[in-house]
mmCIF file of C-alpha atoms in Angstrom:
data_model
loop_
_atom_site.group_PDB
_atom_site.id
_atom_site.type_symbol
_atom_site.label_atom_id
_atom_site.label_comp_id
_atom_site.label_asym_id
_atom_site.label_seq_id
_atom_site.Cartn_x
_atom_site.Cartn_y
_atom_site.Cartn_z
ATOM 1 C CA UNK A 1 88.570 36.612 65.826
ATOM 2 C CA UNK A 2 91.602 34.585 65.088
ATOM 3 C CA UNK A 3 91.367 30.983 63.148
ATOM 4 C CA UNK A 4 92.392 29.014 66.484
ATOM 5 C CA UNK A 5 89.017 30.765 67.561
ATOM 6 C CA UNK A 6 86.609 29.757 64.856
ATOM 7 C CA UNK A 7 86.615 26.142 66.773
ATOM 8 C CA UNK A 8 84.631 27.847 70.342
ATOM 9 C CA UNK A 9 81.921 29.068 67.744
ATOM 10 C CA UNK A 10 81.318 25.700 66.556
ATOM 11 C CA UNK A 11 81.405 24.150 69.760
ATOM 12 C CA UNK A 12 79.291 26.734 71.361
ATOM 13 C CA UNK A 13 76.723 26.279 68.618
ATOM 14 C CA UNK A 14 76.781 22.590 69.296
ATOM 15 C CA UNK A 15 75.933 23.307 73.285
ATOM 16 C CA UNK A 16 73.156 25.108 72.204
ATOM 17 C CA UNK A 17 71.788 22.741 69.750
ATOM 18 C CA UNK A 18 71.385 20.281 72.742
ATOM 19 C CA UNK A 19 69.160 22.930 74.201
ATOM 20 C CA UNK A 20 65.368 22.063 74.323
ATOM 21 C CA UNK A 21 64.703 25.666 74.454
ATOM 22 C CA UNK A 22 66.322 26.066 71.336
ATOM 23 C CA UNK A 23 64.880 22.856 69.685
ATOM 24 C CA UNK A 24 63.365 24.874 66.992
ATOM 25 C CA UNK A 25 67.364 26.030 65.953
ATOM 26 C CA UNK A 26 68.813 22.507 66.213
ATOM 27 C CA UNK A 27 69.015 21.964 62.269
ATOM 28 C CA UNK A 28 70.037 25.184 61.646
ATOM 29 C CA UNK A 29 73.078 25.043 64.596
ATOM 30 C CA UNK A 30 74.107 21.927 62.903
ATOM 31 C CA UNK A 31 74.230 22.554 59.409
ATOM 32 C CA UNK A 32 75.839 26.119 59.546
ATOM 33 C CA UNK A 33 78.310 25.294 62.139
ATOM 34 C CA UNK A 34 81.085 23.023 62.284
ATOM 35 C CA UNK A 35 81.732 22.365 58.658
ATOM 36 C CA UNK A 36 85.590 23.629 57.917
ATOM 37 C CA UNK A 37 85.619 23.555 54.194
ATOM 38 C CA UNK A 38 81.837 25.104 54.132
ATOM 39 C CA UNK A 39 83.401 27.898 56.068
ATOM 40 C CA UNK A 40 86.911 28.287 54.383
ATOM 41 C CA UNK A 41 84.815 28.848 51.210
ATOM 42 C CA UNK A 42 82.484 31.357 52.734
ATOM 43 C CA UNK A 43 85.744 33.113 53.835
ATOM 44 C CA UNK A 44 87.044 32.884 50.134
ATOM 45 C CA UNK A 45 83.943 34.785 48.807
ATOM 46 C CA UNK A 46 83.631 37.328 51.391
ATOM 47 C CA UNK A 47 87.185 38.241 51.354
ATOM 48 C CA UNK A 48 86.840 40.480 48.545
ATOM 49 C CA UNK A 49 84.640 42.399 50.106
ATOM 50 C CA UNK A 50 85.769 42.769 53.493
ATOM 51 C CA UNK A 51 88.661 43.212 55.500
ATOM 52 C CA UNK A 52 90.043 43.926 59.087
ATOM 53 C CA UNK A 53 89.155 46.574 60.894
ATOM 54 C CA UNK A 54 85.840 46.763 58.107
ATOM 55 C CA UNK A 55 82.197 47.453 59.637
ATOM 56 C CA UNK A 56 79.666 44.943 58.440
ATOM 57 C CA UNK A 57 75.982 44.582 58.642
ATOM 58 C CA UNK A 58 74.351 40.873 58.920
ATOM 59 C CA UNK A 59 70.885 41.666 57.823
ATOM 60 C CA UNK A 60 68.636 38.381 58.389
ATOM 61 C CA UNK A 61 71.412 37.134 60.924
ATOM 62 C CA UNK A 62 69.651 34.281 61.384
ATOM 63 C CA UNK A 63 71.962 31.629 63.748
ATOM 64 C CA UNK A 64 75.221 33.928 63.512
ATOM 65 C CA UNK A 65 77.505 31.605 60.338
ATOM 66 C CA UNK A 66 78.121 34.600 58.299
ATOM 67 C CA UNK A 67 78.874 36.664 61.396
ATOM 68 C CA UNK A 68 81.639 34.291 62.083
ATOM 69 C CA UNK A 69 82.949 34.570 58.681
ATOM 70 C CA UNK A 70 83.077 38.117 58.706
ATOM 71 C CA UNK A 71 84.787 38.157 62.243
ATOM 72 C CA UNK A 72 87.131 35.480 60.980
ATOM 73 C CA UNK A 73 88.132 38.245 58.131
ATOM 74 C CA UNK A 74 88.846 40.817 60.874
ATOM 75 C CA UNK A 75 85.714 42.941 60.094
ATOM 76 C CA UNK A 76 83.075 43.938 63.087
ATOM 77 C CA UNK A 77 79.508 42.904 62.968
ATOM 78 C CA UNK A 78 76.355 44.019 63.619
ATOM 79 C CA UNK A 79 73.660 41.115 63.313
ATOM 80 C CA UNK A 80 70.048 42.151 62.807
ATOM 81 C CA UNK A 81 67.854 39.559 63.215
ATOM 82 C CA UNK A 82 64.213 39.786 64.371
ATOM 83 C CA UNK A 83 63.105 36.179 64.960
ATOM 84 C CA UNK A 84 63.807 36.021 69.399
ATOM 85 C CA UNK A 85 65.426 32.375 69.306
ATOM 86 C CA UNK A 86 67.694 33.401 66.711
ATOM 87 C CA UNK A 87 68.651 36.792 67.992
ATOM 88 C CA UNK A 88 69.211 34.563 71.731
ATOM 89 C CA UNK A 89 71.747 32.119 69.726
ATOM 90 C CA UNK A 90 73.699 34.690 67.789
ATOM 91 C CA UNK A 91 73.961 36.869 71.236
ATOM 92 C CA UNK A 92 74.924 33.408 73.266
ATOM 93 C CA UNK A 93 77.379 32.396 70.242
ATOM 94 C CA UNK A 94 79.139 35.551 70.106
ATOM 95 C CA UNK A 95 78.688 36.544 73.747
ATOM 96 C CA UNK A 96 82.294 37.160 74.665
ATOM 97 C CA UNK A 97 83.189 39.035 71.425
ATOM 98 C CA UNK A 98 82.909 42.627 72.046
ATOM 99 C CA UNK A 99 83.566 43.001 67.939
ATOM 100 C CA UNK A 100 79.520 41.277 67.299
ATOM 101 C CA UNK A 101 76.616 43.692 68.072
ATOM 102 C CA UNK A 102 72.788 42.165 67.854
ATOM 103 C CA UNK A 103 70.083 44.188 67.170
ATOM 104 C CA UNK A 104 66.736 42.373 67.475
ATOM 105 C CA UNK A 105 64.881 43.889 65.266
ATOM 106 C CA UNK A 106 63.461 43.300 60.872
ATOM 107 C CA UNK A 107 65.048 45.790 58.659
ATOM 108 C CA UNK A 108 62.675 47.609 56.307
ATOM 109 C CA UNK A 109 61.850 50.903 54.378
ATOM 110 C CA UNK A 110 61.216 52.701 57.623
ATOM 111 C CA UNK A 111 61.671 52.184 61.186
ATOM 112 C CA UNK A 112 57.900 51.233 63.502
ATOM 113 C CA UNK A 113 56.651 47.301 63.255
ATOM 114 C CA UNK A 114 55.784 44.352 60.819
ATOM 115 C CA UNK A 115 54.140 40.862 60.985
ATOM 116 C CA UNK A 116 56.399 38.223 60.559
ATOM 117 C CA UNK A 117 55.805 34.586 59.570
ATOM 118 C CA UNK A 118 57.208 32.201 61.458
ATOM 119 C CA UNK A 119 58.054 28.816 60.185
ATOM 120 C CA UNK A 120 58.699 26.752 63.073
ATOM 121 C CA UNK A 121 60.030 24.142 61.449
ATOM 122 C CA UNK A 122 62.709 25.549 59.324
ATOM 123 C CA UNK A 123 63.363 29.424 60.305
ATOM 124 C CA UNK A 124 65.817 30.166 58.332
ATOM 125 C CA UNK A 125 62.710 31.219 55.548
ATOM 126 C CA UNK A 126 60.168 32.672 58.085
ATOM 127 C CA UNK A 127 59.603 36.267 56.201
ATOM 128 C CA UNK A 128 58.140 39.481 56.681
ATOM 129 C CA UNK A 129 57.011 39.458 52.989
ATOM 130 C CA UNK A 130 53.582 37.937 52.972
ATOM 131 C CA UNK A 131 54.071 37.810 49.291
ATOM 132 C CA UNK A 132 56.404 35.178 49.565
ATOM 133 C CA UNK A 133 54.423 33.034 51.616
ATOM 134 C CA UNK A 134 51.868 33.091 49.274
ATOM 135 C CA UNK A 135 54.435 32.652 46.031
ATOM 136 C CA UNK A 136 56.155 29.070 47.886
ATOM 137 C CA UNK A 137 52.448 27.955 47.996
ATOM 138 C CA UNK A 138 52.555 24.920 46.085
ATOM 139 C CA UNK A 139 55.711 25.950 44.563
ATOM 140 C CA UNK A 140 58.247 23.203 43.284
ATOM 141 C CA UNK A 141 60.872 23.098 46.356
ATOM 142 C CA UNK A 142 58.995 24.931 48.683
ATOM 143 C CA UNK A 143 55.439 22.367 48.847
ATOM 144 C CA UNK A 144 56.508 21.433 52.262
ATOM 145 C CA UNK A 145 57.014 24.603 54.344
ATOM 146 C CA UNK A 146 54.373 25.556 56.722
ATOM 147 C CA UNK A 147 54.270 29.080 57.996
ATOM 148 C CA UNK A 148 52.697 28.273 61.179
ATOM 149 C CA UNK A 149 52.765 31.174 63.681
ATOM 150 C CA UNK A 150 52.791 35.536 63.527
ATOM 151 C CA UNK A 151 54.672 37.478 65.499
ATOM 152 C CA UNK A 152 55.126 41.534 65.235
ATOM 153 C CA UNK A 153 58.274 42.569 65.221
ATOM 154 C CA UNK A 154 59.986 46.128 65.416
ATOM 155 C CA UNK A 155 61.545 47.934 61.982
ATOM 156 C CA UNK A 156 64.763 49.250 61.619
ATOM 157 C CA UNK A 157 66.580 50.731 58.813
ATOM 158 C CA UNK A 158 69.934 50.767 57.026
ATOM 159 C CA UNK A 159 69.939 54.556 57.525
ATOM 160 C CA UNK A 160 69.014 54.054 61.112
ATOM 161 C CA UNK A 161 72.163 51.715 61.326
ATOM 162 C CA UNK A 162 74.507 53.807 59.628
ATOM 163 C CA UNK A 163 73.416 56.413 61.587
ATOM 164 C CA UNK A 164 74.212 54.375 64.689
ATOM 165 C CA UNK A 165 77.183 52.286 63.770
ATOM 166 C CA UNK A 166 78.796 54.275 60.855
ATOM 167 C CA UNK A 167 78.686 53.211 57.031
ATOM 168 C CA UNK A 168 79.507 49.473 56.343
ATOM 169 C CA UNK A 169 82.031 47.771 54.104
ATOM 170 C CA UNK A 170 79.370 45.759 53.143
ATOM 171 C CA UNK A 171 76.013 44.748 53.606
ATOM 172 C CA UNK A 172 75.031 41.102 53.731
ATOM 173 C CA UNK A 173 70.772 40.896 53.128
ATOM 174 C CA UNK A 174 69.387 37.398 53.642
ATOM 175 C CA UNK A 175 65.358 38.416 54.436
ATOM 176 C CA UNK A 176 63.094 35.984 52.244
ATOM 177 C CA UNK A 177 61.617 37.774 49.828
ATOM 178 C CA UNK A 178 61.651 41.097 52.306
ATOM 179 C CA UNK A 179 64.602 42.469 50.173
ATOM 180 C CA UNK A 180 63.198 45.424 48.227
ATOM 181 C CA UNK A 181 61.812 46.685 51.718
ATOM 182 C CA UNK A 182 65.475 46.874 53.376
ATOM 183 C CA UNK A 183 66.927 48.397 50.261
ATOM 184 C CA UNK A 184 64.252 50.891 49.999
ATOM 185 C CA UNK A 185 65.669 52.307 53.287
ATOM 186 C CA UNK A 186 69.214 52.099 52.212
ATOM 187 C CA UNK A 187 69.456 56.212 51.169
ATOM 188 C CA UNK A 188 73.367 56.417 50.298
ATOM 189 C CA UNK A 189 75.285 53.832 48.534
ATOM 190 C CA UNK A 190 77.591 51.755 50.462
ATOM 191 C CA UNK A 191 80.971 50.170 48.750
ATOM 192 C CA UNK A 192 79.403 46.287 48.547
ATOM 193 C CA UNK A 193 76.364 44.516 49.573
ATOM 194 C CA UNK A 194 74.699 41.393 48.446
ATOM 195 C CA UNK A 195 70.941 40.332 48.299
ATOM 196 C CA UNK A 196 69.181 36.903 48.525
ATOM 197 C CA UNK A 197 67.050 35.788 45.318
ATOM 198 C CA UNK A 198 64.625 33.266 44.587
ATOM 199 C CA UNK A 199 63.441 31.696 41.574
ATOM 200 C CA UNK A 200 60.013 31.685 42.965
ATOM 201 C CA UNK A 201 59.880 35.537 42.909
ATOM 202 C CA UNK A 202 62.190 36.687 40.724
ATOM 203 C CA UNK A 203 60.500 40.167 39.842
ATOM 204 C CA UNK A 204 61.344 41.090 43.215
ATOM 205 C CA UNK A 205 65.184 40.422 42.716
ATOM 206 C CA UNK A 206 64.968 42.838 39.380
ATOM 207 C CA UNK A 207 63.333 45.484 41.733
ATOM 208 C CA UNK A 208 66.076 45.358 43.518
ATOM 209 C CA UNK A 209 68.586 45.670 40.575
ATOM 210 C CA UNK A 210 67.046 48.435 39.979
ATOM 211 C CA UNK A 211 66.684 49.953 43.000
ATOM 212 C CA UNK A 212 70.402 49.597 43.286
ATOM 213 C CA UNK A 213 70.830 51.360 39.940
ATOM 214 C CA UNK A 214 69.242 54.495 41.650
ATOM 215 C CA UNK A 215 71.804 54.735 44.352
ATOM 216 C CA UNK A 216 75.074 54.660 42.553
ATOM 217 C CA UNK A 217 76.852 52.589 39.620
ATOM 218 C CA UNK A 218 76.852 49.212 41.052
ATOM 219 C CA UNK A 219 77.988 46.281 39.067
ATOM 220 C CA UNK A 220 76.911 42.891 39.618
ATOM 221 C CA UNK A 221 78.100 38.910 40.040
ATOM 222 C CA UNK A 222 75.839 35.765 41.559
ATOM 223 C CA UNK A 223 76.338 32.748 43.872
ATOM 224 C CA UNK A 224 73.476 30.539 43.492
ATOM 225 C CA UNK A 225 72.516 28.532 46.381
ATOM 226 C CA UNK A 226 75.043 27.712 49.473
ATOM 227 C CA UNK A 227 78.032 26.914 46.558
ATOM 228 C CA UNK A 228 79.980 29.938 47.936
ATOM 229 C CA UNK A 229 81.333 30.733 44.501
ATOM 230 C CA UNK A 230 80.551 33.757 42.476
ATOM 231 C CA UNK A 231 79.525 32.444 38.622
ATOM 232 C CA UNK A 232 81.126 34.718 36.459
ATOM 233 C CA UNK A 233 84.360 35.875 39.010
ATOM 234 C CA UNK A 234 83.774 39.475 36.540
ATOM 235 C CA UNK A 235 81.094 42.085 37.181
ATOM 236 C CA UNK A 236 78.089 42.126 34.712
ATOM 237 C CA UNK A 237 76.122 45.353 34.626
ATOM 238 C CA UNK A 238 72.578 45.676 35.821
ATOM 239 C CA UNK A 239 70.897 44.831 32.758
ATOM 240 C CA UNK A 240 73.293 41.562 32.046
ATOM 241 C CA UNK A 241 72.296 40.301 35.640
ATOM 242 C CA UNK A 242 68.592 41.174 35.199
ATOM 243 C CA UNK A 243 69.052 39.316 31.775
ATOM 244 C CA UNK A 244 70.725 36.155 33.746
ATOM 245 C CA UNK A 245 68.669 36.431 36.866
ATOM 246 C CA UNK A 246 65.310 35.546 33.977
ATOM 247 C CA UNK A 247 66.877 33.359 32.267
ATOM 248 C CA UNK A 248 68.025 31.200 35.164
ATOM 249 C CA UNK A 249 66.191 27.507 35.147
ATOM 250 C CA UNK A 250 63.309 26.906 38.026
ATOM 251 C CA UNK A 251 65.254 24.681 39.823
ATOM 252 C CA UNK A 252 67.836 26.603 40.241
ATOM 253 C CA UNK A 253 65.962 27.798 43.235
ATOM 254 C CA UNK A 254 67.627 30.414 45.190
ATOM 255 C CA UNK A 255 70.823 32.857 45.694
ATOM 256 C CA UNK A 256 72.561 35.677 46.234
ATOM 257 C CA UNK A 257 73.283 38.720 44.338
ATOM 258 C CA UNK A 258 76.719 40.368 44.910
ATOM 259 C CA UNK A 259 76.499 44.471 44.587
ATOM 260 C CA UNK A 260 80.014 46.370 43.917
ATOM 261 C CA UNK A 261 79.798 50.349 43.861
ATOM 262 C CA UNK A 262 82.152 51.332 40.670
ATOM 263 C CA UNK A 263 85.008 53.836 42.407
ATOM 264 C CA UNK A 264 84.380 57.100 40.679
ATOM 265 C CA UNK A 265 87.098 57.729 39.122
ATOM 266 C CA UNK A 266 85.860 54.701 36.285
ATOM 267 C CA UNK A 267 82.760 56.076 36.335
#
């Protein structure tokens, strides 16, 4: 996907925000689409991590706005997303790129099925981690989500992927507190990845840290929120990012870790 192209995304997001069977999507086509600066920064970040010609996976694709980052870099895509309205937008948004494949489908430890909870309202955080419905309860920031439907879902894997599609460039995780479960079926280390955090359940983010340490010698850096800008632009090790990710204040809310493999040579 060329820049002159990025403009058809937005647009086509914007037809199907309009759609009453995709009423439930209509914040999230708005906010993620359409916004040039929001996406020039996105392609800023991801940049050093992917290039053309680069195989990506979108894990928690959700409406498709990182998948048009990545395509705008050069890289192909396949977007995972389990929740159907979602997987229909991304497939509808992307439907005459040949370079975007959607898998409809969670991504866990091992491939079968898992309950998800929908929030109908706001999507973007309906979860397959029961666990973090029950940590928002009453949480500062979160009092106001209502997960308000279940819905069973198939599993895939990251090994089933790679076995499929080939090894990434990098592997983007957005899952709501489901993020230990996807990289406890990651079996081989891949050259980049990043993970979503959240204040609310932090011990799940240092499972993951560590996880990650048993896979290869990954070094670490943070974006917190939608800022699109790494904090320390220099790679911390596992324990100085476990150390940060504590320390961080409540509010702070939510993130995402960035995951480098060392080459081996500086190993």
């Amino acid at each position: 996907m060329t820049a002159t192209e990025q403009p058809r995304q937005a647009v086509a997001a914007r037809v199907l925000a309009a759609d009453p069977q995709l009423a439930g999507l209509r914040r999230s086509l708005e906010f993620y689409y359409g916004d040039a600066a929001r996406d020039t920064a996105m392609d800023l970040l991801y940049r050093r991590f992917v290039g053309p010609g680069d195989l990506v996976f979108d894990i928690g694709a959700h409406v498709g706005d990182r998948v048009g980052s990545f395509r705008r870099l050069g890289a192909r895509v396949v977007a995972v997303e389990p929740q159907p309205l979602c997987a229909r937008a991304v497939r509808l948004v992307y439907a005459d790129d040949p370079a975007v494949s959607v898998v409809q489908a969670a991504c866990g430890d091992t491939v079968g099925s898992v309950r998800m909870y929908i929030n109908s309202a706001n999507p973007t955080v309906s979860t397959a981690s029961a666990e973090f419905v029950e940590a928002a309860d009453g949480a500062n920031g979160w009092s106001d989500q209502v997960w308000d439907a279940e819905l069973d879902v198939p599993v895939t894997t990251i090994a089933s992927l790679v076995a499929e599609h080939g090894r990434p460039a990098f592997v983007k995780i957005d899952v709501e507190g489901f993020e230990e479960a996807v990289l406890a079926g990651l079996h081989d280390p891949v050259p980049a990845l990043s993970f979503e955090f959240t204040t609310i359940q932090r011990d799940t983010a240092l499972r993951c840290l560590r996880r990650l340490a048993t896979l290869g010698d990954y070094r670490f850096d943070v974006a917190l929120g939608e800022s699109q800008r790494l904090t320390f632009d220099r790679w911390l090790t596992g324990a100085q990012m476990e150390a940060h990710l504590r320390e961080l204040p409540q509010a702070a809310n939510a993130g995402d870790v960035y995951a480098v493999l060392l080459p081996a040579r500086t190993r």
